[in-house]
Every structure is written in C-alpha cells, then in structure tokens.
Short mmCIF file of C-alpha atoms in Angstrom, two decimals:
data_model
loop_
_atom_site.label_atom_id
_atom_site.label_comp_id
_atom_site.label_asym_id
_atom_site.label_seq_id
_atom_site.Cartn_x
_atom_site.Cartn_y
_atom_site.Cartn_z
CA MET A 235 0.07 -0.04 0.01
CA GLU A 236 1.31 3.33 -0.90
CA HIS A 237 0.95 6.10 1.62
CA SER A 238 0.37 9.57 0.33
CA GLU A 239 3.06 12.17 -0.11
CA PRO A 240 2.66 15.54 1.45
CA THR A 241 2.55 16.98 -2.07
CA GLU A 242 -0.66 15.05 -2.71
CA GLN A 243 -2.53 17.50 -0.67
CA ALA A 244 -1.35 20.34 -3.02
CA ASP A 245 -2.85 18.15 -5.77
CA GLY A 246 -6.21 18.47 -4.24
CA GLY A 247 -5.98 15.60 -1.74
CA SER A 248 -6.49 12.84 -4.28
CA ALA A 249 -5.77 9.59 -2.50
CA LEU A 250 -3.27 7.22 -3.96
CA ASN A 251 -4.55 4.09 -5.52
CA GLY A 252 -3.40 0.81 -3.92
CA HIS A 253 -4.22 -2.25 -2.33
CA PHE A 254 -5.42 -1.46 1.16
CA ASP A 255 -4.81 -4.22 3.58
CA ARG A 256 -4.02 -4.07 7.25
CA THR A 257 -2.55 -7.33 8.16
CA GLY A 258 -2.06 -9.30 4.94
CA LYS A 259 -5.57 -10.71 5.27
CA ARG A 260 -8.15 -10.11 2.63
CA PRO A 261 -9.83 -6.79 3.04
CA VAL A 262 -13.46 -6.81 4.18
CA PRO A 263 -15.62 -5.42 1.41
CA GLY A 264 -17.21 -2.18 2.06
CA GLY A 265 -14.45 0.14 2.98
CA SER A 266 -12.30 -1.27 5.67
CA GLY A 267 -9.33 -0.25 3.61
CA CYS A 268 -7.13 2.47 4.95
CA ALA A 269 -7.10 5.84 3.39
CA SER A 270 -4.04 7.69 2.31
CA ALA A 271 -2.60 9.98 4.90
CA ALA A 272 -3.88 12.92 2.71
CA ALA A 273 -7.09 12.01 4.57
CA SER A 274 -9.95 11.24 2.22
CA ALA A 275 -12.72 12.30 4.55
CA GLY A 276 -14.34 9.54 6.50
CA ALA A 277 -12.09 6.66 5.57
CA PRO A 278 -10.62 4.70 8.42
CA GLN A 279 -7.00 4.95 9.15
CA PRO A 280 -4.80 1.90 9.31
CA PRO A 281 -2.86 1.08 12.50
CA ARG A 282 0.52 2.81 12.16
CA ALA A 283 3.43 3.62 14.31
CA GLU A 284 2.67 7.30 14.05
CA PRO A 285 -1.03 7.77 13.53
CA GLY A 286 -2.00 10.76 11.59
CA ALA A 287 1.48 11.68 10.33
CA PRO A 288 1.99 11.24 6.55
CA ARG A 289 4.83 8.97 5.68
CA PRO A 290 7.64 10.49 3.77
CA VAL A 291 7.54 9.55 0.12
CA MET A 292 11.05 8.33 0.03
CA GLU A 293 10.21 5.27 2.19
CA SER A 294 6.68 4.59 0.85
CA TRP A 295 7.49 2.27 -1.97
CA ARG A 296 9.51 0.02 0.17
CA GLU A 297 6.51 -0.74 2.28
CA GLU A 298 4.00 -1.61 -0.27
CA ARG A 299 1.59 -4.37 0.92
CA THR A 300 0.23 -6.40 -1.87
CA ARG A 301 -2.77 -8.39 -2.99
CA SER A 302 -1.91 -12.05 -2.99
CA VAL A 303 -2.78 -14.87 -5.20
CA GLU A 304 -4.84 -16.29 -2.34
CA ASP A 305 -6.73 -13.00 -2.11
CA ASN A 306 -7.47 -13.33 -5.80
CA GLN A 307 -8.90 -16.79 -5.44
CA THR A 308 -11.00 -15.85 -2.44
CA SER A 309 -12.48 -12.82 -4.22
CA LEU A 310 -13.21 -14.68 -7.47
CA PRO A 311 -16.77 -15.99 -6.51
CA SER A 312 -17.92 -12.53 -5.35
CA LEU A 313 -16.51 -10.84 -8.39
CA ALA A 314 -18.27 -13.42 -10.66
CA ALA A 315 -21.53 -12.87 -8.79
CA ALA A 316 -21.26 -9.17 -9.29
CA TYR A 317 -20.58 -9.66 -13.00
CA THR A 318 -23.67 -11.96 -13.27
CA THR A 319 -25.73 -9.18 -11.67
CA ILE A 320 -24.28 -6.69 -14.19
CA LEU A 321 -25.19 -8.92 -17.14
CA ARG A 322 -28.72 -9.23 -15.88
CA GLY A 323 -28.95 -5.58 -15.32
CA LEU A 324 -27.92 -4.84 -18.81
CA GLY A 325 -30.78 -6.98 -20.08
CA GLU A 326 -28.80 -10.02 -21.22
CA ASP A 327 -29.45 -13.60 -20.47
CA PRO A 328 -26.50 -15.01 -18.40
CA GLN A 329 -27.60 -18.56 -19.22
CA ARG A 330 -27.05 -18.36 -22.89
CA GLN A 331 -24.14 -20.25 -24.19
CA GLY A 332 -21.84 -17.31 -24.94
CA LEU A 333 -22.29 -15.84 -21.55
CA LEU A 334 -22.30 -18.93 -19.31
CA LYS A 335 -18.71 -18.60 -18.08
CA THR A 336 -18.34 -14.83 -18.78
CA PRO A 337 -18.62 -13.79 -15.11
CA TRP A 338 -15.60 -15.87 -14.33
CA ARG A 339 -13.70 -14.81 -17.32
CA ALA A 340 -14.57 -11.12 -16.72
CA ALA A 341 -13.63 -11.43 -13.02
CA THR A 342 -10.25 -13.07 -13.92
CA ALA A 343 -9.66 -10.42 -16.55
CA MET A 344 -10.36 -7.56 -14.10
CA GLN A 345 -7.98 -9.17 -11.63
CA PHE A 346 -5.39 -9.27 -14.39
CA PHE A 347 -6.03 -5.59 -15.20
CA THR A 348 -5.40 -4.63 -11.60
CA LYS A 349 -2.45 -7.03 -10.99
CA GLY A 350 -0.35 -4.01 -10.27
CA TYR A 351 -1.69 -4.31 -6.77
CA GLN A 352 -0.05 -7.66 -6.49
CA GLU A 353 3.38 -6.58 -7.23
CA LYS A 354 6.05 -4.67 -5.29
CA ILE A 355 8.55 -2.16 -6.85
CA ILE A 356 11.17 -3.47 -4.45
CA ASP A 357 10.87 -7.06 -5.81
CA VAL A 358 11.26 -5.89 -9.38
CA LEU A 359 14.11 -3.56 -8.77
CA ASN A 360 16.45 -4.87 -6.11
CA ASP A 361 18.78 -6.92 -8.12
CA ALA A 362 19.05 -4.69 -11.23
CA ILE A 363 20.66 -1.55 -9.98
CA PHE A 364 24.26 -1.33 -11.13
CA ASP A 365 27.07 1.03 -10.36
CA GLU A 366 28.13 2.56 -13.62
CA ASP A 367 30.08 5.70 -14.34
CA HIS A 368 27.62 7.11 -16.83
CA ASP A 369 26.10 10.45 -16.61
CA GLU A 370 24.47 10.82 -20.07
CA MET A 371 20.78 10.58 -20.66
CA VAL A 372 19.27 7.11 -20.81
CA ILE A 373 15.88 6.81 -22.65
CA VAL A 374 13.56 3.93 -22.98
CA LYS A 375 10.70 5.02 -25.20
CA ASP A 376 7.45 3.57 -26.79
CA ILE A 377 6.75 1.30 -23.90
CA ASP A 378 3.17 0.08 -24.50
CA MET A 379 1.05 0.76 -21.63
CA PHE A 380 -2.45 -0.54 -20.69
CA SER A 381 -4.35 0.76 -17.75
CA MET A 382 -7.94 1.15 -16.46
CA CYS A 383 -9.73 4.41 -16.06
CA GLU A 384 -10.56 4.67 -12.32
CA HIS A 385 -13.71 6.72 -13.19
CA HIS A 386 -15.39 4.52 -15.73
CA LEU A 387 -13.53 1.13 -15.38
CA VAL A 388 -12.83 1.19 -19.18
CA PRO A 389 -9.34 0.77 -20.71
CA ILE A 390 -6.70 3.38 -21.31
CA PHE A 391 -3.80 2.45 -23.53
CA GLY A 392 -0.81 4.27 -24.95
CA ARG A 393 2.92 4.68 -24.74
CA VAL A 394 5.25 5.70 -22.12
CA HIS A 395 8.69 7.40 -22.63
CA ILE A 396 11.08 7.42 -19.76
CA GLY A 397 14.34 9.19 -19.60
CA TYR A 398 16.78 9.70 -16.69
CA LEU A 399 20.23 11.12 -16.03
CA PRO A 400 22.09 8.49 -13.88
CA ASN A 401 24.09 9.62 -10.89
CA LYS A 402 26.59 6.74 -10.71
CA ARG A 403 23.78 4.18 -10.67
CA VAL A 404 21.91 2.71 -13.68
CA LEU A 405 18.96 0.43 -13.80
CA GLY A 406 18.33 -2.63 -15.95
CA LEU A 407 16.34 -1.31 -18.89
CA SER A 408 13.57 -3.75 -18.74
CA LYS A 409 12.98 -2.66 -15.15
CA LEU A 410 11.79 0.70 -16.41
CA ALA A 411 9.11 -1.25 -18.39
CA ARG A 412 8.32 -3.30 -15.31
CA ILE A 413 7.79 -0.21 -13.26
CA VAL A 414 5.39 1.03 -15.88
CA GLU A 415 3.59 -2.32 -15.69
CA ILE A 416 3.21 -2.31 -11.94
CA TYR A 417 1.68 1.13 -11.86
CA SER A 418 -0.30 0.95 -15.05
CA ARG A 419 -2.11 -2.33 -14.20
CA ARG A 420 -4.23 -0.45 -11.59
CA LEU A 421 -7.24 1.77 -11.47
CA GLN A 422 -5.57 4.90 -12.62
CA VAL A 423 -5.73 8.52 -13.51
CA GLN A 424 -3.10 9.30 -16.20
CA GLU A 425 -1.66 12.19 -14.26
CA ARG A 426 -1.06 10.07 -11.20
CA LEU A 427 0.39 7.18 -13.24
CA THR A 428 2.93 9.45 -14.75
CA LYS A 429 3.94 10.81 -11.37
CA GLN A 430 4.12 7.44 -9.74
CA ILE A 431 6.51 6.10 -12.37
CA ALA A 432 8.81 9.11 -12.04
CA VAL A 433 8.80 9.01 -8.27
CA ALA A 434 9.56 5.23 -8.22
CA ILE A 435 12.58 5.73 -10.51
CA THR A 436 13.71 8.65 -8.40
CA GLU A 437 13.48 6.80 -5.16
CA ALA A 438 15.25 3.72 -6.57
CA LEU A 439 18.17 5.34 -8.30
CA LYS A 440 18.42 8.80 -6.88
CA PRO A 441 19.33 10.02 -10.33
CA THR A 442 20.13 13.59 -11.35
CA GLY A 443 16.89 13.87 -13.11
CA VAL A 444 13.88 11.78 -14.47
CA GLY A 445 11.43 12.57 -17.14
CA VAL A 446 8.34 10.60 -18.03
CA VAL A 447 5.91 11.29 -20.82
CA ILE A 448 2.71 9.33 -21.44
CA GLU A 449 0.45 9.62 -24.51
CA ALA A 450 -2.63 7.59 -24.29
CA THR A 451 -6.03 7.10 -25.62
CA HIS A 452 -8.82 6.84 -23.16
CA MET A 453 -11.63 4.59 -24.19
CA CYS A 454 -14.03 6.47 -21.94
CA MET A 455 -13.59 9.46 -24.31
CA VAL A 456 -13.52 7.44 -27.47
CA MET A 457 -16.27 4.79 -27.01
CA ARG A 458 -18.71 6.93 -24.96
CA GLY A 459 -19.29 10.38 -23.66
CA VAL A 460 -17.75 12.90 -25.96
CA GLN A 461 -16.71 10.16 -28.53
CA LYS A 462 -13.66 11.76 -30.05
CA MET A 463 -12.00 8.96 -31.83
CA ASN A 464 -8.57 10.52 -32.52
CA SER A 465 -7.99 12.32 -29.25
CA LYS A 466 -4.87 11.58 -27.23
CA THR A 467 -4.04 12.75 -23.75
CA VAL A 468 -0.39 13.63 -23.01
CA THR A 469 0.96 13.97 -19.50
CA SER A 470 4.46 14.44 -18.31
CA THR A 471 6.49 14.60 -15.11
CA MET A 472 9.90 16.18 -15.01
CA LEU A 473 12.03 15.80 -11.86
CA GLY A 474 15.38 17.07 -10.93
CA VAL A 475 17.54 18.50 -13.69
CA PHE A 476 14.85 17.73 -16.25
CA ARG A 477 12.69 20.23 -14.52
CA GLU A 478 15.32 22.81 -13.76
CA ASP A 479 17.29 22.84 -16.94
CA PRO A 480 15.36 23.61 -20.13
CA LYS A 481 18.07 22.31 -22.37
CA THR A 482 18.03 18.86 -20.85
CA ARG A 483 14.29 18.77 -21.11
CA ASP A 484 14.42 19.80 -24.67
CA GLU A 485 16.92 17.15 -25.45
CA PHE A 486 14.72 14.54 -23.93
CA LEU A 487 11.60 15.69 -25.75
CA ALA A 488 13.46 15.77 -28.99
CA LEU A 489 14.79 12.25 -28.60
CA ILE A 490 11.45 10.79 -27.76
CA ARG A 491 9.86 12.41 -30.74
CA SER A 492 12.28 11.11 -33.30
CA MET B 130 -40.87 -6.58 -14.08
CA GLU B 131 -39.33 -7.79 -17.23
CA CYS B 132 -41.35 -9.90 -19.77
CA ARG B 133 -39.11 -12.60 -20.89
CA HIS B 134 -41.40 -14.39 -23.27
CA ALA B 135 -39.50 -13.37 -26.40
CA PRO B 136 -35.75 -13.47 -25.92
CA GLU B 137 -33.58 -12.27 -28.69
CA VAL B 138 -30.40 -13.94 -29.81
CA ASN B 139 -28.08 -11.63 -27.87
CA GLY B 140 -30.19 -9.28 -25.95
CA GLY B 141 -32.92 -10.82 -23.99
CA VAL B 142 -35.57 -8.42 -22.93
CA ASP B 143 -37.29 -5.84 -25.14
CA ARG B 144 -37.28 -2.97 -22.82
CA ASN B 145 -39.04 -0.63 -25.17
CA LEU B 146 -42.31 -2.07 -23.98
CA THR B 147 -44.19 -0.22 -21.36
CA VAL B 148 -46.90 -2.86 -21.50
CA CYS B 149 -46.20 -6.61 -21.58
CA LYS B 150 -47.36 -7.72 -24.92
CA HIS B 151 -48.55 -10.96 -23.36
CA TYR B 152 -50.58 -9.07 -20.93
CA SER B 153 -53.40 -11.53 -20.99
CA LEU B 154 -50.99 -14.38 -20.15
CA CYS B 155 -48.68 -12.90 -17.62
CA LYS B 156 -49.83 -10.83 -14.80
CA GLU B 157 -46.67 -8.80 -14.47
CA LYS B 158 -47.13 -5.28 -13.35
CA LYS B 159 -46.67 -2.48 -15.87
CA GLU B 160 -43.72 -0.22 -15.13
CA THR B 161 -42.51 2.85 -16.95
CA LYS B 162 -39.36 2.45 -18.94
CA ASP B 163 -37.61 5.00 -16.72
CA ASN B 164 -38.33 3.17 -13.57
CA VAL B 165 -37.05 -0.09 -14.95
CA GLU B 166 -33.92 1.62 -16.18
CA ALA B 167 -33.24 3.29 -12.96
CA LYS B 168 -33.50 0.03 -11.06
CA GLU B 169 -31.18 -1.73 -13.42
CA VAL B 170 -28.60 1.03 -13.18
CA SER B 171 -28.91 0.84 -9.44
CA LYS B 172 -28.25 -2.97 -9.43
CA VAL B 173 -25.34 -2.61 -11.71
CA GLU B 174 -23.99 0.18 -9.60
CA THR B 175 -24.05 -2.01 -6.48
CA ALA B 176 -22.30 -4.80 -8.40
CA TYR B 177 -19.55 -2.36 -9.53
CA SER B 178 -19.15 -1.24 -5.85
CA SER B 179 -18.68 -4.80 -4.77
CA ILE B 180 -16.20 -5.36 -7.62
CA LEU B 181 -14.07 -2.41 -6.54
CA SER B 182 -13.83 -3.65 -2.98
CA GLU B 183 -13.16 -7.24 -4.00
CA LEU B 184 -10.25 -5.94 -6.06
CA GLY B 185 -8.75 -4.54 -2.91
CA GLU B 186 -9.26 -0.88 -3.69
CA ASP B 187 -10.55 1.72 -1.20
CA VAL B 188 -14.13 2.55 -2.35
CA ASP B 189 -14.15 5.68 -0.22
CA ARG B 190 -11.23 7.39 -1.88
CA GLU B 191 -12.05 10.50 -3.80
CA GLY B 192 -11.38 9.12 -7.33
CA LEU B 193 -13.62 6.09 -6.76
CA LEU B 194 -16.47 7.69 -4.89
CA ARG B 195 -18.81 7.89 -7.96
CA THR B 196 -17.16 5.29 -10.02
CA PRO B 197 -19.81 2.62 -9.54
CA LEU B 198 -22.51 4.99 -10.92
CA ARG B 199 -20.26 6.15 -13.76
CA ALA B 200 -19.23 2.66 -14.63
CA ALA B 201 -22.86 1.45 -14.62
CA LYS B 202 -23.95 4.30 -16.90
CA ALA B 203 -20.98 3.65 -19.16
CA MET B 204 -21.88 -0.09 -19.44
CA GLN B 205 -25.47 0.90 -20.18
CA PHE B 206 -24.33 3.22 -22.91
CA LEU B 207 -22.02 0.60 -24.36
CA THR B 208 -24.90 -1.91 -24.53
CA LYS B 209 -27.64 0.46 -25.78
CA GLY B 210 -27.89 -1.45 -28.92
CA TYR B 211 -30.26 -3.84 -27.20
CA LYS B 212 -32.92 -1.17 -27.06
CA GLU B 213 -32.70 -0.27 -30.70
CA THR B 214 -34.18 -2.13 -33.68
CA THR B 215 -33.33 -1.85 -37.39
CA GLN B 216 -36.91 -1.02 -38.02
CA ASP B 217 -36.70 2.21 -35.95
CA VAL B 218 -33.61 3.27 -37.72
CA LEU B 219 -34.36 2.35 -41.33
CA ASN B 220 -38.03 2.86 -41.94
CA ASP B 221 -38.03 6.26 -43.45
CA ALA B 222 -34.79 6.21 -45.40
CA ILE B 223 -35.32 3.58 -48.10
CA PHE B 224 -35.73 5.16 -51.53
CA ASP B 225 -36.56 3.76 -54.92
CA GLU B 226 -33.62 4.43 -57.24
CA ASN B 227 -32.70 2.85 -60.51
CA HIS B 228 -29.15 2.04 -59.47
CA GLU B 229 -27.67 -1.47 -59.70
CA GLU B 230 -23.99 -0.80 -59.14
CA ILE B 231 -22.07 -1.52 -56.01
CA VAL B 232 -22.50 1.03 -53.16
CA ILE B 233 -19.81 0.90 -50.48
CA VAL B 234 -19.52 2.72 -47.19
CA LYS B 235 -16.22 1.93 -45.66
CA ASP B 236 -14.06 2.78 -42.60
CA ILE B 237 -17.10 2.98 -40.26
CA GLU B 238 -15.65 3.11 -36.74
CA LEU B 239 -16.96 0.33 -34.61
CA PHE B 240 -16.83 -0.12 -30.80
CA SER B 241 -18.19 -3.15 -29.17
CA LEU B 242 -17.79 -5.36 -26.07
CA CYS B 243 -16.45 -8.88 -26.05
CA GLU B 244 -19.12 -11.00 -24.54
CA HIS B 245 -16.54 -13.39 -23.13
CA HIS B 246 -14.43 -10.93 -21.06
CA LEU B 247 -16.53 -7.74 -21.06
CA VAL B 248 -13.65 -5.87 -22.57
CA PRO B 249 -13.83 -3.63 -25.57
CA PHE B 250 -13.01 -4.52 -29.08
CA PHE B 251 -12.89 -1.87 -31.79
CA GLY B 252 -12.14 -1.35 -35.38
CA LYS B 253 -13.68 -0.62 -38.72
CA ALA B 254 -16.57 -1.98 -40.68
CA HIS B 255 -16.81 -1.89 -44.45
CA ILE B 256 -20.24 -2.46 -46.01
CA ALA B 257 -21.23 -2.95 -49.59
CA TYR B 258 -24.56 -3.81 -51.26
CA LEU B 259 -25.88 -4.16 -54.77
CA PRO B 260 -29.19 -2.32 -54.84
CA ASN B 261 -32.18 -3.92 -56.41
CA LYS B 262 -34.22 -0.88 -57.18
CA LYS B 263 -34.04 0.32 -53.55
CA VAL B 264 -31.26 2.30 -52.00
CA VAL B 265 -30.86 3.27 -48.32
CA GLY B 266 -29.67 6.47 -46.76
CA LEU B 267 -25.98 6.11 -46.28
CA SER B 268 -25.78 6.94 -42.69
CA LYS B 269 -28.37 4.24 -42.02
CA LEU B 270 -25.68 1.73 -42.77
CA ALA B 271 -23.48 3.24 -39.97
CA ARG B 272 -26.53 3.28 -37.70
CA ILE B 273 -27.09 -0.36 -38.27
CA VAL B 274 -23.46 -1.01 -37.29
CA GLU B 275 -24.12 1.05 -34.15
CA ILE B 276 -27.18 -0.93 -33.20
CA TYR B 277 -25.52 -4.33 -33.37
CA SER B 278 -22.08 -3.28 -32.13
CA ARG B 279 -23.32 -1.64 -28.99
CA ARG B 280 -24.10 -5.03 -27.42
CA LEU B 281 -22.18 -7.89 -25.86
CA GLN B 282 -20.83 -9.43 -29.03
CA VAL B 283 -18.68 -11.93 -30.83
CA GLN B 284 -17.17 -10.49 -34.02
CA GLU B 285 -18.51 -13.26 -36.19
CA ARG B 286 -22.05 -12.82 -34.99
CA LEU B 287 -21.85 -8.96 -35.32
CA THR B 288 -20.75 -9.28 -38.99
CA LYS B 289 -23.57 -11.63 -39.74
CA GLN B 290 -26.22 -9.52 -37.96
CA ILE B 291 -25.27 -6.47 -39.85
CA ALA B 292 -25.38 -8.30 -43.16
CA SER B 293 -28.70 -9.97 -42.37
CA ALA B 294 -30.23 -6.64 -41.25
CA ILE B 295 -29.39 -4.97 -44.46
CA SER B 296 -30.53 -8.01 -46.48
CA GLU B 297 -33.87 -8.11 -44.86
CA ALA B 298 -34.47 -4.39 -45.10
CA LEU B 299 -33.45 -3.79 -48.67
CA GLU B 300 -33.61 -7.17 -50.36
CA PRO B 301 -30.63 -6.24 -52.46
CA ALA B 302 -28.84 -8.38 -55.08
CA GLY B 303 -25.97 -8.82 -52.66
CA VAL B 304 -24.56 -7.64 -49.34
CA ALA B 305 -20.93 -7.72 -48.20
CA VAL B 306 -19.70 -6.84 -44.65
CA VAL B 307 -16.10 -6.90 -43.57
CA ILE B 308 -14.99 -6.06 -40.10
CA GLU B 309 -11.48 -5.66 -38.91
CA ALA B 310 -11.00 -5.06 -35.28
CA ALA B 311 -8.57 -5.21 -32.42
CA HIS B 312 -9.64 -7.12 -29.37
CA MET B 313 -8.53 -5.78 -26.07
CA CYS B 314 -9.06 -9.12 -24.53
CA MET B 315 -6.08 -10.34 -26.70
CA VAL B 316 -4.08 -7.16 -26.46
CA MET B 317 -4.25 -6.22 -22.75
CA ARG B 318 -4.34 -9.71 -21.26
CA GLY B 319 -4.10 -13.39 -22.21
CA VAL B 320 -1.81 -13.85 -25.11
CA GLN B 321 -0.97 -10.01 -25.23
CA LYS B 322 -0.38 -9.57 -28.89
CA ILE B 323 -0.50 -5.83 -29.50
CA ASN B 324 -0.68 -5.62 -33.23
CA ALA B 325 -2.97 -8.52 -33.91
CA SER B 326 -6.21 -7.71 -35.64
CA THR B 327 -9.21 -9.93 -36.37
CA VAL B 328 -10.92 -9.85 -39.76
CA THR B 329 -14.36 -11.40 -40.41
CA SER B 330 -16.54 -11.14 -43.47
CA VAL B 331 -20.00 -12.09 -44.59
CA MET B 332 -20.84 -12.31 -48.26
CA LEU B 333 -24.52 -12.68 -49.37
CA GLY B 334 -26.08 -12.88 -52.64
CA LYS B 335 -24.05 -11.85 -55.64
CA PHE B 336 -21.00 -11.18 -53.47
CA HIS B 337 -21.19 -14.80 -52.45
CA ASP B 338 -21.82 -16.35 -55.81
CA ASP B 339 -19.84 -14.22 -58.16
CA PRO B 340 -16.01 -13.99 -57.57
CA THR B 341 -15.66 -10.92 -59.77
CA THR B 342 -18.18 -8.90 -57.73
CA ARG B 343 -16.43 -10.00 -54.62
CA LYS B 344 -13.07 -9.02 -55.97
CA GLU B 345 -14.27 -5.59 -57.01
CA PHE B 346 -15.64 -5.04 -53.52
CA LEU B 347 -12.36 -6.11 -51.87
CA ASN B 348 -10.28 -4.04 -54.24
CA LEU B 349 -12.30 -0.91 -53.57
CA THR B 350 -12.42 -1.43 -49.85
CA MET B 351 -9.21 -3.03 -48.62
CA ARG B 352 -6.80 -1.06 -50.70
CA LYS B 353 -4.49 1.05 -48.42
#
C-alpha cells in the first residue's frame, strides 16, 4: 500500500490508488481499507506507528503491501456474482451459451487488469541496480502501456517514454518497463500514473533527473461520452535536472519524438 | 418486471415495451421504462461497488466515490444497442432508385464489447450492397453498425447480424460486410499480442456467388 506524499495535498488531496490491507488478510468489502494519509474524509486509518502523520514519500514504496494470489482466489466468486448481476442488469441472459462462463472470465480479466496491486517495486528492482560511471541521458521510449480508467472502469492504452540522467547508478532497462507495468495495471488517472512512475525511479536510483511522458487514448472518451476517436492525452512529469534545466528537457523531448 | 417471453439472440428483454405484450397471459405489473432503467442502473452500480472492494481498492477514496455509478452508466451506454431495432432506424430512409452498381460505405468506426471478457474490441466496418431498385440512406448503414455493435458481441455474429439486417431491409442483389477489429481481450491480457487484428466477413447474394463482384468489392475497400 502506498501512503500519500505531502505533495498530494497540493494536488487536491487525491488519494493514492493501491491495495489497502491491514494485516495481509483479505480486506473486508465495504471500505475497511485504509485511506491515504492525505485524509480522504471519512475513511478509516490503518494502525500505524505514528497515527496521523503522513509517511515521507522516500520510504513509501519500500513498504507496499500487496494483494496475494490467495486473495484473488478468495475474491473470485464474489466478483463473478457481481458480473452476473451486471449482465442481468444490462438485459442479457446470463444462461445463454456465450455468456455462461463470462462472469468468471470477466472477473479473472479484471484481476489481471489490476495485477499491479499484487506486485512490489522492491521485488522488481532490487537486483538490477548497477554502479556505472555514466552520466548521459538514458531513454527507453515507446513502452506500450495498458491501464484502467478509475472513473469508468474502461481501458486506457498508450505509450510511455522514460528518460533519466544517472548519478553513478543505472537500472536494468527492462525494469523501467516493469515499473510501468506495476503502476499501469491499476485503477488509474493518467496524471497520477505518470507521477508514480517518475517518483519510483527517483526513489530507486536517486538520479540527477527523471522525465516521464505518457501519451494515451482513453476509451472512456472514445467509446462513450464525448466520442472523439482520434483524441490523445499527453501528460509528463519532469524531476530534478529535467525540471530545472530547459536544455536537458528539450533534449529529452526531441529524442522521444524522433 | 421484465417480460421474458420473447428473448432475442443476444439481448434478452425488449425494454421498449411499457406494457407486456402478453398481458393476458402474464400478470406482471406495468412499469414505466424510466423506472425499470433506474432500477437496473442501481443494481449494476451495487455490483460495481462490490467489484471495486473485492479488487482490494478503497471505495471511499475520492477518485472512486462515484465510479460505480459512472461505470454502470458507461456499461449501459456501451450496450444501448439492445434497445434499438433496425426498423426504428431504417423505416423512413429507403428510396426507390434505379441504381444497380455497387455501393460501399467503408471505414465505419466500430466499438463493441467482447461477450466473453466484457472488454472492448474496436475497429472498422466496411459495408457494400448491390441495390435492387431500392437504396438506403448512407448513414443508416452506419446506424445499423451502431445498433448491433453496442451489445455484448462476438465479432462473427456481429458481422452476420449487420449483413442480415441490410439484406432483410433492402432485399438487395448482394450484401458484403467486412469487419477488422482489435480485441483488447487479446491485447491487454491473455496472449498479449498488440498488433494482432481480427478480420471477419460475410458475403451474401451476388457477393457470395460471383467472384468478380467480390473481388471488385475487396479491391475498392481493402486497398490501403
């Protein structure tokens, strides 16, 4: 579980998304989960060493608590029952051949789309940080990303471009893509996703700077609502020297565009 | 109450009815369309709430507070095709015209929901028909696509339903429908092949019998 950063309050107090679990046991449905320390009103707080004090962001990612495979198996029947209700509510016949096993398939699919809650950054990163005397920009671009809009539960997909300036430590390249996977396979808002990726890389490597750009298509805008087929949403987070030095930022943006 | 005496192939209940058409046989109470819809949205909303908490999320956090309602309404929109019939859409726009050459409307955007995983699939539909003294308003072809695609679908059935609808309405000399779509259930999960696309086609009448006609259609449509 990720605790909020103090800066989240400046963003309007939006709670971090995450798997909320007190003791490793399956959360009781109906809001027993803990709220972020940015205090979404009314949500119960988890038992903590310093109740009420927001955790510093630098430590937060090390303490993620995750949904487990057992949790998934336990939740599956209720998820399937919920999907059966949805099918009926939409006017379909859940007993027809094509829909017979749909509740189970849809439930498993949804668990897959939120599997980011099952994974910890620390497991993914621990081995692959290397000391290297390299201080030029490293970019991994066009990382395909699939996420779920937390407002409509409809897919978001696009590409992520990540750049960082190492400060004596480099990261295995695929780990950048794995960080994207962990945070994108959740109920997300694109702005938050971009920031979470940037912050995770910053905390892991302590580089001189990090830049993350995401361009994505939101099915909630394309398939419904305003129905604009070709629209794309672009968000970016620039930290460290990428934020402070316009030339570094320009170099990064030029290289991801090419 | 829903009258279930006449289920459709995919669909189920005709919710356009305010009176059960078997009124003399079933004693179900009449309800207005709005009441029925509101109840259904509410049930779906509760189901989504339960899904969010079973996935381990905090249903009280700001971003998720109204998500069950939004997701329920989104799902209703994405399956609005169940409430629409070809009759409603087509009735006025069939015209007598002495035209017997191929008419194609291509690159019609299509968004549907996979009935196996409840995940979107989307792509393009290309429709062609050979009029037999009757032509149809062009946008009606796109509206027919909308009616059948805004349902829980299987791409094969969707293609066939579109072709059959046009065939029944116009009685043309031939109908051809080709759909190419990307299935998120294959792209986002499962086998995870990002560039894979599925193509299905239905050829009726002259498009089926005459290879030259079919070839002409495919040349005009599938050329990049």
